[in-house]
Amino acid sequence: MDILRFATAGSVDDGKSTLIGRLLFDSKAVFTDQLESVERTSQLRGDLYTDLALLTDGLRAEREQGITIDVAYRYFATPRRKFIIADTPGHIQYTRNMVTGASTADLAVVLVDARKGLVEQSRRHATIVSLLRVPHIVLAINKMDLVDWSEEVFESIRTEFLEFATRLDFTDVTVIPLSALAGDNVVRRSSNMPWYEGASLLHHLENVYIASDRNLTDVRFPVQYVIRPQNGRGDYRAFAGQVVGGVLKPGDEVVVLPSGLPTRIRAIDTADGEVLEAYPPMSVTIRLDDELDVSRGDMICRQHNQPTVTQDIDAMVCWMDESELRAGQKYAIKHTTRTVRALINEVQYELDINSLHRSQSADSLGLNAIGRVRMRTTQPLLVDAYRRNRNTGGFIIIDEVTNRTVGAGVITDN
Amino acid sequence: MTEFHDAPRYGLSQLDYLESEAIFIIREVAAENEHPAMLFSGGKDSIVMLHLAVKAFAPGPVPFPVVHIDTGHNFAEVLEFRDRRVAELGIRLVVGSVQEAIDSGRIREGVGGSRNRIQTPVLLHTAEVNGFTALMGGARRDEEKSRAKERVFSFRDEFGQWDPKDQRPELWSLFNARINQGESMRVFPISNWTELDVWQYIAREKIEVPSIYYAHVRNVFLRNSMLFAVDRHLQPRSDEPVFTAKVRYRTVGDATLTAAVESEADTPEKVVMEVAGSRVTERGATRGDDRVSEAAMEDRKKEGYF
């Protein structure tokens, strides 16, 4: 059994939490004590039906306001797959939490209310999902019961979205009409929409093919920790980390960056013994043939397939802090297992998420803004374009005084 | 056809995925935090977490001590297990004693003798006097709804408090472990595991856990429709008849608050089957402490509880 991580996104009141509640409920992943508690709360509030959204809204403030503030992670399994759901907030002021949930997702479900169609938040979320290159996206057109299960409404929203999506970067888009409240097309196919011939949401989630989403071509092994027992096995020296690209095997000729020194993989260790190959996202420990100076933040890769070693970074940045990003400011950048300082050279443009228009006049990025930024780092980073590898192409920006994570960036091509 | 067969070859099973993720997180703590420590109570989640820590640094030693906040109301089997495991690994154990804190007048026992809430100041005090800047805990997001909201690297201010409305964004596996003087991190390496994952892993790895996790015959009595064991810390009232039953513990916390469940599961494999079929969450079934209010856990966590 494998794992599918998916994120749900959409505007306030589009029914995300209800949809997840429904998925959990209909796949029998809700426990009786959880359900009793939700029923009690629903009754106390005088709801007409049991509000399944209460299953995921975990904070007191969320239940009081009926909104989702932060990502809630939920777990369920069917005989086919284990699922990790990141239920992300719709409110614009919590966009950073939506980004958190989407960054690790294999698939994103963007909900829209059939009565309202695409709104600014739907476009923003689709744009972020595209920017983060979540490999699969589902546009779930919810509340179909409130538009009389109309195929016309569905078609017009679908067309509008696909048109918007042509200007984004999606590889796999699926559009599903559903009613989270009533359960239509969530777990089972709905008899209310005979015109829809596709799969139910759960069926799609169980079957979407994700094995080819990981990069198995470019060998990338960021060194995370040097293992050197002080007593006993004094000769043992090896490099622990998680494979983020390619397949490594004992005997492979490799180079260690940034030094560029060549060597060979002697063995790939795990606590359970040596393995014959390592691939993403395995955590392993690598022994090399030669005694090289290797430390955290270095990267092991193949001689003829190396990341770019550079101090000049061009990236799309999603800004997540109240303080603005401006040219001339300095931050810490964490990229793979390497942390360096960076100077912001230039904000090249801000992206209008509705029109996807690039505003060249922008010289700063405010909270929740997305724009292209050029920066120079004090030490070289070992980077790939994010489209090639999510691990070696993404970084976070940290304010060195407050230590807050203030932004996230994805490295663009060139 | 070939494509289909390629998939499992370079895909990880759910347990391998979760193990790899947890090992990455534990190594990241050791690499980025100056004085980390790992909570170890002798409960199944912390046993699994410590097992992962051993794996993360093999063949080297675990590069941090373990910490236990001892309420003084623990099950004897669990304390015995804790000490034995720590001795086997040759790892340093730091115990923060709630009893000692009460005796010295640093804290006062709550109404009804519950020591759940007063663990928090003892935990914060223990971390402070030992200079721990990061504490790893075995909490899982599937346990409880405020835990479902927590980051893997969860920031605590200088009072040890959690602000659920202002958590740091946490993207990809780029964890921001940076703190200023006086602040600290709580880190949850098995955030994404469920109770079932934990038991499947215990079965697969043949990890030893305290005997009370498996079905055994015990003297029990009913209180708030839960089965409590007669224990040196917990005696039945006169209207609570004692009877014997075959039970096991799904969680092992404070012996005065943790209930047993009727069970025939006396091996890890049978526990896996039982957990897979269970219709009640482990905390709902066994924990008196979470029944106070809908936000009981959230309120305790804000104060610095794990």
XYZ file of C-alpha atoms in Angstrom:
720
model
C 0.000 0.000 0.000
C 1.366 3.437 -0.876
C 0.572 6.924 0.406
C -1.194 9.732 -1.441
C -0.899 13.158 0.131
C -3.529 15.593 -1.030
C -4.485 19.133 -0.116
C -7.887 20.745 -0.298
C -8.182 24.403 -1.191
C -10.920 26.824 -2.093
C -12.712 29.885 -0.874
C -14.433 30.373 2.467
C -17.719 28.453 2.609
C -16.999 26.436 -0.494
C -17.395 23.399 1.717
C -13.854 22.051 2.069
C -14.238 20.877 5.617
C -17.635 19.386 4.798
C -16.114 17.519 1.858
C -13.386 16.043 4.039
C -15.872 15.207 6.735
C -17.898 13.444 4.054
C -14.878 11.533 2.697
C -13.951 10.377 6.190
C -17.534 9.589 7.096
C -18.410 7.661 3.935
C -15.126 5.734 3.941
C -15.869 4.823 7.577
C -12.797 6.612 8.910
C -14.794 8.548 11.485
C -14.812 7.036 14.925
C -17.997 6.898 16.953
C -16.665 9.103 19.751
C -15.639 11.769 17.212
C -19.056 11.599 15.589
C -20.877 11.827 18.922
C -18.884 14.901 19.831
C -19.678 16.527 16.485
C -23.355 15.649 16.779
C -23.469 17.139 20.269
C -21.914 20.390 19.110
C -24.189 20.572 16.068
C -27.234 20.090 18.274
C -26.094 22.716 20.766
C -25.708 25.203 17.931
C -29.115 24.295 16.560
C -27.848 23.082 13.170
C -30.432 21.376 10.991
C -28.031 18.557 10.144
C -24.820 17.211 11.646
C -22.114 19.600 10.542
C -19.334 17.331 9.259
C -17.032 20.348 8.980
C -16.696 20.133 12.766
C -14.659 16.984 12.266
C -11.769 18.983 10.896
C -12.032 22.397 12.494
C -9.859 21.658 15.487
C -9.192 24.990 17.152
C -11.563 26.791 19.481
C -11.345 29.956 17.370
C -12.179 27.965 14.246
C -15.272 26.412 15.741
C -16.387 29.761 17.119
C -15.991 31.575 13.812
C -16.864 28.655 11.564
C -13.715 29.172 9.505
C -10.491 27.260 9.030
C -7.404 29.151 10.198
C -4.662 26.592 9.866
C -4.014 23.385 8.010
C -5.535 20.332 9.648
C -4.047 16.990 8.755
C -6.362 14.005 8.521
C -5.687 10.366 7.860
C -7.694 7.594 6.339
C -7.069 4.480 4.373
C -8.969 2.375 1.900
C -7.853 -1.093 0.858
C -5.967 0.597 -2.008
C -4.172 3.511 -0.392
C -3.342 5.404 2.750
C -4.293 9.074 2.479
C -2.893 12.116 4.235
C -5.197 15.078 3.793
C -4.065 18.633 4.345
C -7.263 20.608 4.853
C -6.136 24.142 4.082
C -7.797 27.451 4.949
C -9.628 29.525 2.368
C -9.273 32.962 3.964
C -6.784 35.165 2.137
C -5.193 36.168 5.426
C -4.207 32.527 6.005
C -2.777 31.897 2.532
C 0.564 30.958 4.099
C -1.130 28.023 5.738
C -2.624 26.965 2.420
C 0.868 27.065 0.912
C 2.133 24.932 3.803
C -0.475 22.279 3.095
C -0.026 22.286 -0.691
C 3.794 22.138 -0.718
C 3.937 18.436 0.118
C 0.854 17.368 -1.793
C 0.785 14.911 -4.694
C -2.640 16.187 -5.608
C -4.727 19.263 -4.863
C -8.501 19.445 -4.739
C -9.647 23.005 -5.463
C -13.279 23.504 -4.545
C -15.616 26.009 -6.085
C -19.223 26.746 -5.217
C -21.340 25.925 -8.282
C -23.527 28.956 -7.568
C -20.608 31.371 -7.562
C -18.206 29.875 -10.078
C -14.558 30.873 -10.034
C -13.792 33.610 -7.528
C -10.540 35.359 -6.696
C -9.594 32.746 -4.104
C -10.122 29.885 -6.590
C -7.764 31.585 -9.025
C -5.248 32.353 -6.275
C -5.280 28.766 -5.095
C -5.020 27.370 -8.614
C -2.091 29.703 -9.223
C -0.348 28.598 -6.026
C -0.992 24.937 -6.797
C 0.532 25.491 -10.225
C 3.468 27.443 -8.825
C 4.153 24.697 -6.287
C 3.788 22.202 -9.112
C 1.448 19.899 -7.304
C 1.433 17.202 -9.985
C -2.317 16.546 -10.088
C -5.245 18.898 -9.640
C -8.936 18.203 -9.201
C -11.404 21.023 -9.683
C -14.333 19.955 -7.519
C -17.474 21.863 -8.403
C -19.398 21.617 -5.167
C -22.985 22.324 -4.132
C -24.366 20.943 -7.385
C -27.558 20.215 -5.431
C -28.119 23.973 -5.179
C -28.010 24.460 -8.973
C -30.400 21.586 -9.712
C -27.534 19.299 -10.764
C -27.217 21.415 -13.896
C -24.807 20.201 -16.555
C -24.771 23.683 -18.083
C -23.526 25.270 -14.871
C -20.883 22.563 -14.574
C -19.763 23.008 -18.189
C -19.480 26.763 -17.965
C -17.337 26.659 -14.799
C -15.252 23.853 -16.250
C -14.631 25.803 -19.457
C -13.772 28.961 -17.563
C -11.304 27.079 -15.383
C -9.621 25.232 -18.236
C -9.195 28.535 -20.036
C -7.567 30.036 -16.956
C -5.455 26.899 -16.551
C -3.943 27.171 -20.029
C -1.983 30.141 -18.720
C -0.777 28.099 -15.749
C 1.320 24.992 -15.657
C -0.749 21.903 -14.977
C 0.004 18.441 -16.245
C -3.144 16.711 -15.051
C -6.497 18.403 -14.465
C -9.689 16.517 -13.561
C -13.042 18.238 -13.079
C -15.689 16.580 -10.880
C -19.216 17.836 -10.065
C -20.291 16.931 -6.547
C -22.275 17.689 -3.444
C -20.227 17.322 -0.293
C -23.267 17.865 1.896
C -25.295 15.069 0.312
C -22.331 12.919 -0.672
C -22.920 12.868 -4.439
C -19.800 11.831 -6.388
C -17.687 11.935 -3.217
C -17.334 8.230 -2.517
C -19.993 6.835 -4.830
C -21.121 7.954 -8.281
C -24.166 10.170 -8.089
C -27.455 9.174 -9.671
C -28.462 12.835 -9.708
C -26.000 13.663 -12.481
C -26.289 10.920 -15.083
C -24.657 13.252 -17.627
C -21.349 13.004 -15.721
C -19.430 9.956 -16.836
C -16.232 10.366 -14.816
C -15.160 8.807 -11.541
C -16.193 9.788 -8.046
C -13.619 11.809 -6.114
C -12.523 8.903 -3.920
C -12.218 6.578 -6.902
C -9.998 9.157 -8.584
C -7.882 9.587 -5.439
C -7.422 5.845 -5.154
C -6.334 5.408 -8.737
C -4.380 8.490 -9.760
C -0.916 7.352 -10.838
C 1.790 9.075 -8.800
C 4.819 6.796 -9.045
C 6.224 8.727 -11.996
C 5.960 12.090 -10.211
C 9.303 11.692 -8.475
C 12.488 12.470 -10.326
C 14.363 9.182 -10.758
C 16.779 10.583 -13.338
C 18.936 13.209 -11.642
C 20.881 11.822 -8.691
C 20.678 14.307 -5.802
C 21.694 13.463 -2.245
C 21.943 16.453 0.098
C 24.170 15.518 3.021
C 22.165 15.997 6.190
C 24.351 14.633 8.957
C 27.822 13.119 9.229
C 27.842 9.846 11.154
C 31.157 9.210 12.863
C 30.958 7.080 16.002
C 33.623 8.326 18.437
C 34.361 5.063 20.169
C 34.562 1.533 18.886
C 34.097 1.856 15.146
C 36.623 4.648 14.752
C 37.069 4.046 11.043
C 33.389 4.460 10.211
C 32.531 7.735 8.527
C 29.409 8.093 6.465
C 26.913 10.648 5.231
C 23.289 10.471 6.248
C 20.471 12.059 4.304
C 17.356 11.606 2.243
C 17.594 10.862 -1.472
C 15.741 13.623 -3.327
C 16.442 12.537 -6.890
C 17.691 9.649 -8.985
C 18.731 6.131 -8.045
C 22.024 5.539 -6.223
C 23.897 2.235 -6.223
C 27.106 0.972 -4.619
C 29.964 1.349 -7.106
C 28.465 4.450 -8.746
C 30.967 7.137 -9.686
C 29.852 10.325 -8.009
C 31.064 13.821 -7.220
C 30.632 15.771 -4.033
C 29.513 19.366 -4.531
C 30.454 22.126 -4.167
C 34.067 20.845 -4.030
C 33.544 18.810 -7.203
C 35.817 16.028 -5.973
C 35.125 12.674 -7.623
C 34.765 9.416 -5.728
C 32.717 6.246 -5.724
C 29.886 4.963 -3.512
C 31.325 2.157 -1.408
C 28.102 1.158 0.286
C 24.620 2.389 1.104
C 23.790 1.641 4.730
C 20.593 1.556 6.694
C 20.125 0.399 10.282
C 18.835 -2.875 8.814
C 21.937 -3.465 6.714
C 23.288 -2.474 3.327
C 20.910 -1.873 0.431
C 21.610 -2.283 -3.278
C 19.899 0.889 -4.347
C 18.453 4.037 -2.850
C 15.824 6.309 -4.389
C 13.496 9.112 -3.261
C 12.415 9.577 -0.531
C 14.586 6.967 1.242
C 16.653 8.029 4.261
C 19.998 6.244 4.009
C 23.645 6.593 4.961
C 26.291 6.629 2.248
C 29.903 5.511 2.578
C 32.362 6.799 -0.014
C 35.575 5.232 -1.336
C 37.771 8.227 -0.592
C 38.349 10.257 2.546
C 36.894 13.550 1.379
C 35.955 16.632 3.334
C 32.173 16.355 3.222
C 29.764 18.127 5.543
C 26.108 19.024 5.992
C 24.858 21.079 3.086
C 27.080 19.364 0.511
C 25.484 17.268 -2.200
C 26.366 13.946 -3.782
C 25.442 13.609 -7.457
C 26.686 12.112 -10.730
C 29.650 13.497 -12.650
C 27.661 14.183 -15.802
C 24.432 15.297 -14.208
C 24.974 18.066 -11.720
C 22.824 20.820 -10.277
C 23.816 24.412 -10.963
C 26.284 25.788 -8.432
C 25.342 29.436 -8.138
C 25.088 32.498 -5.914
C 22.584 34.223 -8.197
C 19.046 33.012 -7.731
C 15.977 33.899 -9.785
C 12.804 32.699 -8.174
C 9.071 33.114 -7.874
C 8.476 34.064 -4.268
C 5.316 33.790 -2.222
C 5.576 36.336 0.573
C 4.024 35.340 3.879
C 4.801 38.062 6.379
C 3.388 41.416 7.417
C 6.750 43.082 6.832
C 7.346 43.721 3.121
C 10.014 42.154 0.950
C 12.129 44.904 -0.640
C 15.322 45.180 -2.651
C 18.342 45.726 -0.413
C 17.082 43.541 2.443
C 19.008 40.560 3.757
C 17.559 37.247 4.841
C 18.575 33.692 5.620
C 17.728 31.139 2.945
C 17.253 27.474 3.727
C 17.652 25.293 0.662
C 18.001 21.489 0.983
C 20.200 21.054 4.057
C 22.145 24.253 3.426
C 21.411 27.607 5.032
C 23.024 30.773 3.618
C 22.447 34.502 3.756
C 21.008 36.343 0.793
C 20.666 39.919 -0.405
C 17.518 40.796 -2.351
C 18.706 42.496 -5.539
C 15.456 43.201 -7.242
C 11.726 42.563 -7.267
C 11.216 42.090 -10.992
C 7.456 41.925 -11.063
C 4.417 41.082 -9.006
C 1.940 38.603 -10.404
C -1.724 39.607 -10.429
C -3.331 36.323 -9.578
C -6.635 37.162 -11.238
C -5.360 38.242 -14.611
C -1.905 36.635 -14.324
C -0.690 40.044 -15.463
C 2.894 40.924 -14.470
C 3.131 44.275 -12.782
C 6.647 45.540 -13.569
C 6.280 48.642 -11.442
C 6.241 46.676 -8.209
C 9.313 47.162 -6.038
C 8.114 45.242 -3.018
C 5.985 42.226 -2.129
C 3.445 42.450 0.675
C 1.684 39.747 2.660
C 0.314 37.002 0.340
C 1.835 38.592 -2.790
C 3.576 36.470 -5.404
C 6.337 37.851 -7.562
C 9.609 37.251 -9.291
C 12.680 38.108 -7.247
C 16.389 38.145 -7.979
C 18.821 37.612 -5.114
C 22.480 36.927 -4.428
C 23.646 34.525 -1.746
C 26.831 34.669 0.359
C 27.648 31.020 -0.396
C 26.765 29.047 -3.503
C 23.584 26.970 -3.549
C 23.277 23.685 -5.464
C 20.063 24.201 -7.374
C 17.838 22.767 -10.056
C 14.829 24.431 -11.581
C 11.828 23.663 -9.397
C 10.022 22.159 -12.365
C 12.777 19.551 -12.514
C 12.927 18.787 -8.787
C 10.722 20.090 -5.979
C 13.450 19.445 -3.391
C 16.418 21.075 -5.047
C 14.317 23.850 -6.580
C 12.507 25.142 -3.496
C 13.682 27.250 -0.574
C 12.329 29.162 2.390
C 13.203 32.697 3.447
C 13.818 33.366 7.138
C 13.967 36.727 8.899
C 17.252 36.674 10.768
C 15.998 38.784 13.661
C 12.625 37.215 14.410
C 13.505 33.785 12.930
C 10.090 33.702 11.336
C 9.611 31.965 7.999
C 8.623 34.975 5.905
C 8.574 33.607 2.391
C 8.975 30.627 0.103
C 10.571 30.518 -3.304
C 10.704 28.245 -6.302
C 13.680 28.558 -8.599
C 12.793 29.359 -12.200
C 14.551 27.921 -15.259
C 17.731 29.895 -16.315
C 2.446 -3.049 -18.627
C 6.094 -2.244 -17.963
C 5.079 1.125 -16.581
C 2.814 -0.540 -14.081
C 5.577 -2.812 -12.885
C 8.012 0.072 -12.534
C 5.783 1.703 -9.937
C 6.224 -0.581 -6.944
C 9.917 -0.944 -7.743
C 10.658 2.707 -7.002
C 7.787 3.403 -4.664
C 7.843 3.117 -0.883
C 5.234 1.331 1.172
C 3.390 3.444 3.704
C 5.559 2.230 6.607
C 8.809 2.793 4.713
C 7.640 6.268 3.732
C 6.752 7.171 7.325
C 9.982 5.678 8.678
C 12.095 7.621 6.199
C 10.261 10.854 6.978
C 10.686 10.388 10.752
C 14.392 9.579 10.436
C 14.883 12.708 8.323
C 13.132 14.824 10.960
C 15.138 13.381 13.864
C 18.441 13.931 12.025
C 17.362 17.457 11.205
C 16.797 18.198 14.893
C 20.228 16.839 15.803
C 21.843 18.882 13.012
C 20.068 22.176 13.674
C 19.394 22.369 17.404
C 22.150 22.779 19.924
C 20.658 20.888 22.875
C 17.866 18.594 21.785
C 16.285 15.860 23.861
C 13.655 13.237 23.198
C 10.668 12.564 25.416
C 10.559 8.923 26.427
C 7.852 7.664 28.737
C 7.866 3.963 27.974
C 4.611 4.424 26.028
C 4.316 2.830 22.577
C 4.642 6.056 20.584
C 7.804 7.160 22.350
C 9.201 3.620 22.073
C 8.707 3.740 18.314
C 10.224 7.233 18.185
C 13.305 6.109 20.120
C 13.614 3.064 17.845
C 13.638 5.483 14.879
C 16.297 7.620 16.589
C 18.509 4.556 17.016
C 18.056 3.815 13.313
C 18.745 7.418 12.316
C 22.262 7.461 13.762
C 23.326 3.810 13.409
C 26.009 2.597 13.783
C 26.718 5.659 15.920
C 25.012 6.381 19.250
C 21.876 8.491 19.651
C 23.364 11.985 20.095
C 20.898 13.313 22.677
C 19.436 12.307 26.054
C 15.890 11.171 26.706
C 13.546 12.868 29.151
C 10.646 11.547 31.152
C 8.200 13.656 33.109
C 7.226 11.284 35.886
C 3.828 12.127 37.365
C 4.426 9.662 40.179
C 1.265 7.893 38.982
C 2.820 5.667 36.379
C 2.203 2.007 35.773
C 4.988 -0.051 37.362
C 5.393 -2.178 34.197
C 5.987 0.929 32.146
C 8.625 2.419 34.464
C 10.432 -0.920 34.584
C 10.403 -1.039 30.791
C 11.646 2.562 30.535
C 14.658 1.904 32.729
C 15.543 -1.346 30.995
C 15.359 0.152 27.498
C 17.468 3.151 28.474
C 20.090 0.860 30.054
C 20.204 -1.345 26.931
C 20.885 1.666 24.747
C 23.370 3.237 27.152
C 21.567 6.525 26.752
C 21.202 9.253 29.393
C 17.770 9.534 31.023
C 16.674 12.808 32.599
C 13.643 12.477 34.879
C 11.505 15.463 35.792
C 9.580 14.436 38.877
C 6.138 15.875 39.570
C 6.264 14.371 43.084
C 9.502 16.186 43.804
C 8.047 19.462 42.530
C 5.035 19.013 44.822
C 7.225 18.106 47.821
C 9.435 21.128 47.306
C 6.374 23.375 47.048
C 7.146 24.477 43.491
C 3.713 23.364 42.358
C 0.479 22.330 44.028
C -1.570 19.261 43.284
C -4.831 19.909 41.422
C -8.332 19.232 42.648
C -9.007 15.504 42.960
C -5.316 14.704 42.824
C -5.055 14.859 39.008
C -1.491 15.397 37.934
C -2.210 15.850 34.259
C -2.141 19.615 34.131
C 0.711 20.055 36.616
C 3.017 18.028 34.364
C 3.415 21.123 32.222
C 5.346 23.327 34.689
C 7.561 20.344 35.557
C 8.265 19.751 31.863
C 9.117 23.416 31.309
C 11.285 23.485 34.434
C 13.146 20.301 33.419
C 13.816 21.692 29.942
C 15.031 24.963 31.408
C 17.442 23.606 34.016
C 18.904 21.180 31.471
C 19.118 23.823 28.763
C 17.122 21.807 26.212
C 16.339 23.921 23.152
C 14.314 21.296 21.325
C 12.137 18.521 22.670
C 10.996 15.713 20.432
C 7.664 14.146 21.301
C 5.745 11.149 20.036
C 2.457 13.003 19.556
C 0.526 12.085 16.429
C -1.854 14.284 14.489
C -4.530 11.617 14.341
C -4.836 11.547 18.125
C -6.802 14.676 18.721
C -8.057 17.646 16.719
C -5.787 20.373 18.065
C -2.837 18.055 17.408
C -4.108 17.712 13.836
C -3.204 21.379 13.451
C 0.323 21.295 14.728
C 3.479 21.736 12.687
C 6.263 19.144 12.723
C 8.621 21.815 14.088
C 6.420 23.710 16.488
C 7.714 26.971 17.908
C 7.409 27.819 21.620
C 7.952 31.281 23.051
C 10.013 31.988 26.178
C 7.076 30.847 28.335
C 6.869 27.544 26.500
C 3.540 28.542 24.986
C 2.053 27.503 21.657
C 0.208 30.074 19.564
C -1.995 28.033 17.234
C -3.137 31.132 15.350
C 0.370 32.163 14.383
C 2.380 29.093 13.435
C 5.369 29.335 11.128
C 4.643 28.290 7.562
C 6.251 24.888 6.992
C 6.957 24.051 3.368
C 8.232 20.835 1.834
C 10.718 19.253 4.220
C 12.457 22.588 4.858
C 12.024 22.858 8.604
C 12.839 26.160 10.255
C 14.416 25.186 13.584
C 15.784 28.632 14.426
C 15.081 30.152 17.808
C 16.259 33.041 19.934
C 17.528 32.799 23.500
C 14.879 31.419 25.838
C 12.638 30.124 23.059
C 12.370 26.471 22.119
C 11.077 23.942 19.624
C 8.773 21.001 20.021
C 9.298 18.499 17.259
C 7.000 15.632 16.309
C 8.761 13.053 14.125
C 5.777 10.701 13.945
C 3.172 13.410 13.268
C 1.875 11.581 10.212
C 1.537 8.144 11.794
C -1.793 6.720 12.874
C -2.357 4.307 15.748
C -2.592 1.547 13.146
C 0.720 2.560 11.520
C 2.396 2.437 14.942
C 1.160 -1.080 15.614
C 1.967 -2.330 12.132
C 5.461 -0.944 12.612
C 5.822 -2.537 16.076
C 4.818 -5.862 14.513
C 7.131 -5.477 11.513
C 10.173 -4.339 13.475
C 9.497 -6.712 16.379
C 9.737 -3.846 18.838
C 9.202 -4.738 22.490
C 6.569 -2.719 24.364
C 5.427 -2.963 28.012
C 3.330 -6.061 28.719
C 0.192 -4.085 29.624
C -0.305 -3.199 25.931
C -1.295 -6.849 25.431
C -4.338 -8.633 26.757
C -3.989 -9.833 30.348
C -6.290 -10.565 33.260
C -6.636 -7.771 35.759
C -8.773 -6.472 38.626
C -10.813 -3.602 37.292
C -13.820 -1.443 38.098
C -16.128 0.772 36.054
C -15.944 4.560 36.298
C -17.507 6.980 33.768
C -18.194 3.873 31.632
C -14.492 3.173 31.368
C -12.545 0.261 32.853
C -9.945 1.314 35.406
C -7.406 -0.990 36.993
C -7.115 -1.214 40.740
C -3.689 0.288 41.298
C -1.679 1.584 44.205
C -2.581 5.061 42.929
C -6.235 4.370 42.198
C -8.746 2.631 44.460
C -12.433 2.006 43.698
C -15.083 3.812 45.703
C -17.508 1.697 47.713
C -20.122 1.851 44.912
C -17.648 0.613 42.323
C -17.479 -3.187 42.451
C -14.218 -4.811 41.444
C -14.171 -7.663 38.949
C -11.603 -9.442 36.807
C -11.517 -8.957 33.065
C -9.184 -9.624 30.182
C -7.987 -6.187 29.179
C -5.193 -4.300 27.517
C -4.139 -0.667 27.421
C -4.362 1.317 24.187
C -2.508 4.229 25.770
C -0.449 4.352 28.926
C -0.567 7.679 30.673
C -1.276 8.602 34.246
C -2.587 5.449 35.942
C -5.347 7.426 37.645
C -6.676 8.710 34.305
C -5.942 5.977 31.802
C -8.524 3.285 31.223
C -8.106 -0.207 29.819
C -10.175 -1.807 27.093
C -11.495 -5.355 27.008
C -9.379 -7.310 24.599
C -8.159 -10.733 23.544
C -5.211 -9.306 21.600
C -2.067 -10.773 23.118
C 0.330 -10.368 20.165
C 1.267 -7.359 18.000
C -0.484 -8.971 15.018
C -3.719 -9.386 16.976
C -3.477 -5.790 18.191
C -3.150 -4.656 14.558
C -6.353 -6.524 13.741
C -8.112 -5.070 16.768
C -7.015 -1.484 16.047
C -7.986 -1.796 12.370
C -11.503 -2.765 13.407
C -11.904 -0.281 16.231
C -14.661 2.280 15.954
C -13.451 4.464 18.817
C -10.273 6.586 18.932
C -7.627 5.590 21.437
C -7.963 8.770 23.462
C -11.752 8.647 23.357
C -11.680 5.086 24.630
C -9.147 5.476 27.383
C -8.386 8.997 28.446
C -10.316 10.738 31.198
C -8.208 13.857 30.714
C -9.563 14.701 27.241
C -13.180 14.513 28.284
C -13.212 17.806 30.163
C -14.212 19.921 27.177
C -13.943 20.044 23.445
C -10.838 22.201 23.703
C -9.238 20.428 26.692
C -6.132 19.443 24.758
C -5.812 22.776 22.953
C -5.923 24.645 26.264
C -3.274 22.400 27.823
C -1.078 22.657 24.738
C -1.162 26.451 24.747
C 0.264 26.349 28.267
C 3.143 24.180 27.131
C 1.804 20.623 27.483
C 3.039 18.142 24.925
